[in-house]
Amino acid sequence: MYKTIYTALGLALVSQAVSQQRTIEITHFAVGDGSGNSVQINESMRQLVREKYRSTVNRIFQDPENENRFTAEMIIPVTVAGFVIREIALFDRNGNMIIVGQTPEVYKPTLSEGVTQDSVYRIPFVVSNPEILQLNFDPNVVIATHQWIINTLTPATMFPGGTTGQVLKKKSNADGDTGWDDAGSADVFVNTIEEEQSLVADQLIVDLSQTTTHGAAVYINGDRITQKTGADGWQATSATRITLGKAYTGAKILIVQNEPLGTAPFPLAQNKNLADVPNKPLARQNLGVMSADEAKYNDCPPGTIVGLASPNIPPGYRLLKCNGAAYSRAVYADLFAAIGTYFGAGDGVTTFNVPEARGEYPRYADDGRGIDVGRVVGSKQGDAMRNITGTFEGNTDDGEAGKKGAFYNTGQGFLGANGASWGGVIGFDASRVVPTANEVRVRSIAVLACIRY
């Protein structure tokens, strides 16, 4: 069963847009191949399993019979190299994945395979409040033809530098990581990597996730096929891609890269601050560290209040002092999306306020419990104490013993039960027993209140 769903992040952004009367601008469409296998989508996804192509949304149009139903459209030019499409997604202008879906396994052919038309992909989706969508498109965006690029652009004009006899080389498997070097020089490290993928109908091109050598052995359902031209062979068409001589529908392909030195790991080849690591996500996984984007959503979310045992925020931490100051809604978009104008609307247009927590005690929101009724997040509350009343038993000046006078001072004595005044003044001074101040408070320790942005 194939479907599209809102991500948890997408639902949160839609909910915020509705509640805060803001808009969501969907700008980009992406497709991927699921790293060679079928994809099981879920709400926690923030990126495709393996993205193969991304572009601006060509258009979003509304269903004429249902104002809440929209369809986003993307065009993949025929000049883009072929790959299998198993997953699709929509992103907003901040790069947040709003909608993700799975598709039938379809091979996207290329110009060299006899196809002459661009590929068009569409995602239908439903929005309960159409007013939150902001649809902006640039009519001046055009796609240069494959022939124009070949006739007009050369490596020398696009990548200046180098000397006579040098050629443009890939430094790593990352897109755009190239440089000029001598034609005969090469940095080669050999290690065994086995990668298995599922082949679909008409698939000839297979992309590898990682390569460490120019040599590889290819097996189809356990049978090895040789590197040669013709229907029964395969060819290496780039450092990370092989092309089969024929399609093997439904088969499993296993690509085994050589390992003449055993399983001993090799060190980094160059001192480039890890820029020469071809598979950075896998490297972070092996090291047990997160990327900046992963850390953004895995330490604590924007809007979290923390206390520091220091007067200043250490460098490098995404924290702001809770001093009631106004900040830009655009620069601190994640924090604004989390707290909105709960603690102040700033100038009402471009800024918002963080909480003012200096000298204050925090109190958790009642949230329907019924103890601190009527309070909402961000509301302030003054100091107070419970009322103290009582009675005093003694003789009043009317001569009657045992009358009870109300226990409060009139400024001139106390009142008797029958209204007659009772002579004498009773003094009360709490400072003789407990510490006193100009406020009601508990014991405390001062820390610096900060908020995560």
Short mmCIF file of N, CA and C in Angstrom, two decimals, residues 6-20 22 24 46 98 337:
data_model
loop_
_atom_site.label_atom_id
_atom_site.label_comp_id
_atom_site.label_asym_id
_atom_site.label_seq_id
_atom_site.Cartn_x
_atom_site.Cartn_y
_atom_site.Cartn_z
N TYR A 6 1.57 13.41 6.71
CA TYR A 6 2.25 14.54 7.32
C TYR A 6 3.26 14.00 8.33
N THR A 7 4.45 14.62 8.38
CA THR A 7 5.39 14.30 9.43
C THR A 7 4.93 14.95 10.73
N ALA A 8 5.48 14.47 11.85
CA ALA A 8 5.14 15.08 13.14
C ALA A 8 5.54 16.55 13.16
N LEU A 9 6.70 16.86 12.56
CA LEU A 9 7.13 18.25 12.48
C LEU A 9 6.18 19.05 11.60
N GLY A 10 5.73 18.45 10.48
CA GLY A 10 4.80 19.14 9.59
C GLY A 10 3.48 19.44 10.27
N LEU A 11 2.95 18.46 11.03
CA LEU A 11 1.69 18.69 11.75
C LEU A 11 1.85 19.80 12.79
N ALA A 12 3.01 19.83 13.47
CA ALA A 12 3.24 20.87 14.48
C ALA A 12 3.29 22.25 13.84
N LEU A 13 3.96 22.34 12.68
CA LEU A 13 4.06 23.63 11.99
C LEU A 13 2.70 24.08 11.47
N VAL A 14 1.89 23.13 10.95
CA VAL A 14 0.55 23.47 10.49
C VAL A 14 -0.30 23.96 11.66
N SER A 15 -0.21 23.27 12.80
CA SER A 15 -0.99 23.66 13.98
C SER A 15 -0.57 25.06 14.46
N GLN A 16 0.74 25.32 14.47
CA GLN A 16 1.21 26.64 14.87
C GLN A 16 0.75 27.72 13.90
N ALA A 17 0.77 27.40 12.61
CA ALA A 17 0.34 28.38 11.62
C ALA A 17 -1.13 28.73 11.80
N VAL A 18 -1.96 27.73 12.13
CA VAL A 18 -3.39 27.99 12.34
C VAL A 18 -3.60 28.81 13.60
N SER A 19 -2.94 28.41 14.71
CA SER A 19 -3.18 29.08 15.99
C SER A 19 -2.59 30.48 16.02
N GLN A 20 -1.49 30.71 15.32
CA GLN A 20 -0.82 32.01 15.35
C GLN A 20 -1.11 32.84 14.10
N ARG A 22 -0.36 32.42 10.99
CA ARG A 22 0.78 32.57 10.10
C ARG A 22 0.58 31.67 8.88
N ILE A 24 2.42 28.87 5.92
CA ILE A 24 3.50 27.93 5.60
C ILE A 24 3.78 28.03 4.10
N ARG A 46 12.57 13.12 9.11
CA ARG A 46 12.90 14.51 8.82
C ARG A 46 13.65 14.66 7.50
N ILE A 98 7.60 18.54 5.47
CA ILE A 98 6.20 18.67 5.86
C ILE A 98 5.43 17.39 5.57
N ALA A 337 8.50 29.83 16.79
CA ALA A 337 7.51 28.80 16.49
C ALA A 337 7.09 28.05 17.76
#
